[in-house]
Coordinates of C-alpha atoms in Angstrom, one line a residue:
M1 CA -10.1 204.0 232.4
S2 CA -7.7 204.5 235.4
A3 CA -7.6 201.8 238.0
Q4 CA -7.4 202.7 241.7
P5 CA -5.5 200.7 244.1
V6 CA -7.5 198.1 246.1
R7 CA -7.8 198.9 249.7
R8 CA -6.2 196.2 251.9
G9 CA -8.3 195.2 254.9
R10 CA -7.2 193.4 258.2
G11 CA -6.1 189.8 258.3
R12 CA -4.6 187.6 255.9
P13 CA -4.3 189.0 252.4
H14 CA -6.9 187.6 250.0
A15 CA -6.3 186.0 246.7
A16 CA -7.0 188.9 244.4
S17 CA -7.2 188.1 240.7
R18 CA -4.4 188.8 238.4
E19 CA -6.5 191.6 236.8
V20 CA -7.0 193.3 240.0
V21 CA -3.3 193.2 240.9
E22 CA -2.5 194.5 237.4
Q23 CA -4.9 197.4 237.8
A24 CA -3.6 198.4 241.2
A25 CA 0.1 198.2 240.0
I26 CA -0.6 200.3 236.8
A27 CA -2.5 202.9 238.8
L28 CA 0.5 203.3 241.3
M29 CA 3.0 203.5 238.4
Q30 CA 1.0 206.2 236.7
R31 CA 0.6 208.1 239.9
D32 CA 4.0 207.7 241.5
G33 CA 6.2 206.9 238.6
Y34 CA 7.4 203.4 237.4
E35 CA 10.8 203.7 239.0
N36 CA 9.4 204.7 242.4
V37 CA 6.9 201.8 242.7
T38 CA 8.1 198.6 244.4
V39 CA 6.7 195.1 244.5
D40 CA 5.9 195.8 248.1
A41 CA 4.0 198.8 247.2
I42 CA 2.0 196.9 244.7
V43 CA 1.1 194.0 247.0
S44 CA 0.1 196.4 249.8
A45 CA -2.2 198.4 247.3
A46 CA -3.7 195.2 246.0
G47 CA -4.1 193.5 249.2
I48 CA -2.2 190.4 248.5
G49 CA 1.0 188.6 249.7
R50 CA 4.2 188.5 247.8
T51 CA 3.8 184.9 246.8
T52 CA 0.6 185.6 245.0
F53 CA 2.3 188.5 243.2
F54 CA 5.1 186.3 242.0
R55 CA 2.6 183.6 241.0
Y56 CA 1.0 186.0 238.7
F57 CA 4.0 188.0 237.6
R58 CA 7.7 187.1 237.7
S59 CA 9.0 190.6 238.3
K60 CA 7.7 194.1 238.3
P61 CA 8.2 194.4 234.7
G62 CA 6.2 191.3 234.2
V63 CA 3.1 193.4 235.2
I64 CA 3.7 195.4 232.0
W65 CA 4.8 192.7 229.7
Y66 CA 2.6 189.8 230.3
A67 CA -0.4 191.2 228.5
F68 CA 1.7 192.2 225.6
D69 CA 3.0 188.8 225.3
D70 CA -0.5 187.3 225.5
T71 CA -1.4 189.6 222.6
I72 CA 1.6 188.3 220.6
A73 CA 0.2 184.7 221.2
R74 CA -3.3 185.8 220.0
L75 CA -1.8 187.4 216.9
A76 CA -0.3 184.1 216.1
R77 CA -3.5 182.1 216.6
E78 CA -5.5 184.5 214.4
I79 CA -2.9 184.2 211.6
E80 CA -2.7 180.5 211.9
A81 CA -6.5 180.2 211.6
A82 CA -6.6 182.2 208.2
E83 CA -8.2 180.6 205.1
P84 CA -5.7 179.2 202.6
G85 CA -5.6 181.4 199.6
A86 CA -6.7 184.5 201.6
D87 CA -5.0 187.9 200.7
P88 CA -1.9 187.9 203.1
L89 CA -2.1 191.5 203.9
D90 CA -5.8 191.3 204.8
V91 CA -5.0 188.2 207.0
V92 CA -2.1 190.2 208.7
R93 CA -4.4 193.4 209.1
A94 CA -7.3 191.4 210.5
A95 CA -5.2 189.4 212.9
V96 CA -3.6 192.6 214.4
V97 CA -6.9 194.3 214.8
V98 CA -8.6 191.2 216.3
S99 CA -5.8 190.2 218.7
T100 CA -5.6 194.0 220.0
R101 CA -9.4 194.3 220.2
D102 CA -9.4 191.2 222.4
A103 CA -6.6 192.3 224.6
V104 CA -8.1 195.8 225.0
Y105 CA -11.6 194.5 226.0
D106 CA -10.0 191.9 228.3
S107 CA -8.2 194.4 230.3
D108 CA -9.4 197.8 231.6
V109 CA -5.7 199.0 231.5
W110 CA -4.3 197.5 228.4
L111 CA -3.9 200.9 226.7
E112 CA -2.9 202.7 229.8
R113 CA 0.0 200.1 229.9
F114 CA 1.3 201.6 226.7
K115 CA 1.6 205.0 228.3
L116 CA 4.3 203.5 230.6
L117 CA 5.9 201.5 227.7
D118 CA 6.3 204.7 225.6
T119 CA 7.5 207.0 228.3
V120 CA 9.5 204.9 230.8
A121 CA 13.2 204.7 229.7
E122 CA 13.6 201.2 231.3
L123 CA 10.6 199.7 229.5
R124 CA 11.4 201.3 226.3
A125 CA 14.8 199.7 226.3
E126 CA 13.0 196.3 226.8
S127 CA 10.4 196.9 224.2
Y128 CA 12.7 196.1 221.3
E129 CA 12.7 192.3 222.0
H130 CA 8.9 192.2 222.5
W131 CA 8.1 194.1 219.3
E132 CA 10.5 191.8 217.5
R133 CA 8.6 188.8 218.6
W134 CA 5.4 190.5 217.4
K135 CA 6.9 191.2 214.0
R136 CA 8.3 187.7 213.7
V137 CA 4.8 186.3 213.8
I138 CA 4.0 188.4 210.7
T139 CA 7.4 187.8 208.8
G140 CA 7.1 184.1 209.3
Y141 CA 3.6 183.9 207.9
L142 CA 4.4 186.0 205.0
A143 CA 7.5 184.2 204.2
G144 CA 5.5 181.0 204.1
V145 CA 2.9 182.5 201.7
L146 CA 5.5 184.1 199.5
G147 CA 8.0 181.3 199.4
A148 CA 10.6 183.6 201.0
V149 CA 12.7 183.5 204.1
P150 CA 11.4 185.6 207.2
D151 CA 14.4 187.9 207.1
S152 CA 14.0 188.8 203.5
T153 CA 13.0 192.1 202.3
V154 CA 9.3 191.9 201.8
P155 CA 8.3 190.2 205.0
M156 CA 10.6 192.6 206.9
V157 CA 9.2 195.7 205.2
V158 CA 5.6 194.6 205.7
A159 CA 6.0 193.8 209.3
G160 CA 7.9 197.0 209.9
A161 CA 5.0 199.1 208.3
F162 CA 2.3 197.3 210.3
H163 CA 4.2 197.9 213.4
G164 CA 4.6 201.6 212.4
G165 CA 1.0 201.8 211.8
F166 CA 0.1 200.2 215.2
V167 CA 2.4 202.3 217.1
A168 CA 1.2 205.5 215.5
Q169 CA -2.3 204.7 216.6
L170 CA -1.3 203.9 220.1
R171 CA 0.5 207.2 220.4
G172 CA -2.5 208.9 218.9
W173 CA -4.7 207.3 221.6
L174 CA -2.3 209.0 224.1
Q175 CA -3.4 212.4 222.7
V176 CA -7.3 211.8 222.5
D177 CA -7.9 209.3 225.3
D178 CA -11.0 208.2 223.9
D179 CA -13.0 205.0 224.2
R180 CA -11.6 201.6 223.1
A181 CA -14.0 201.1 220.1
A182 CA -12.9 204.3 218.7
F183 CA -9.3 203.3 219.0
I184 CA -9.8 200.0 217.4
A185 CA -11.7 201.7 214.5
R186 CA -8.8 204.0 213.9
L187 CA -6.3 201.1 214.1
D188 CA -8.3 199.2 211.5
E189 CA -8.5 202.1 209.1
S190 CA -4.9 202.8 209.5
L191 CA -3.7 199.1 208.8
R192 CA -6.1 199.2 205.8
L193 CA -4.1 202.1 204.4
V194 CA -0.8 200.3 205.1
A195 CA -2.1 197.2 203.3
S196 CA -3.4 199.1 200.3
V197 CA 0.1 200.7 199.8
L198 CA 2.1 197.4 200.3
G199 CA -0.3 195.2 198.2
P200 CA 2.0 195.1 195.2
L201 CA 4.8 193.7 197.2
C202 CA 2.7 190.8 198.2
R203 CA 1.3 189.5 195.1
T204 CA 1.8 185.7 195.1
D205 CA 2.2 185.6 191.4
S206 CA 5.2 187.9 191.4
H207 CA 7.3 185.7 193.8

């Protein structure tokens, strides 16, 4: 769903919610190009002051990254809540799906954000650090289950495969642009396939 900039009325700017500002900012970035949108343009479109903007986001890129970072934190919480002895790949799959589902349903523009992440050179250059943090949540969990270290082969391979499956579905969504439920269903199916292929690597009786 595309967000529309909020019209600014007369008088003192109101304290719009972070979600309203986010929607206004991403709508502008999609319409005018990320590089051409300034913080002043965002605050004008959202009907807020610069102080409010910087209270919500530390910078213009922060509009894009904060929700992704929140998703990483959700992923970690889901994994930490896993039952002891559960299949580790099923734990990872479910945590990725649930954390993404929650993020997508919490924000009307979570998926639209990825269009910018995947097409804007400046954002793509910054994406490595954020995806590495996402993968480290998975490698840390698997290392603990398997008695390995996070940077060893199996945790790294598994995290990389789940990352690839996730990005493939995000890019697929860019082509079909359908509803959120359909995207989440495809993501779950894709990660089940990844888990089934990688299953022999994560047998705890072989480590």
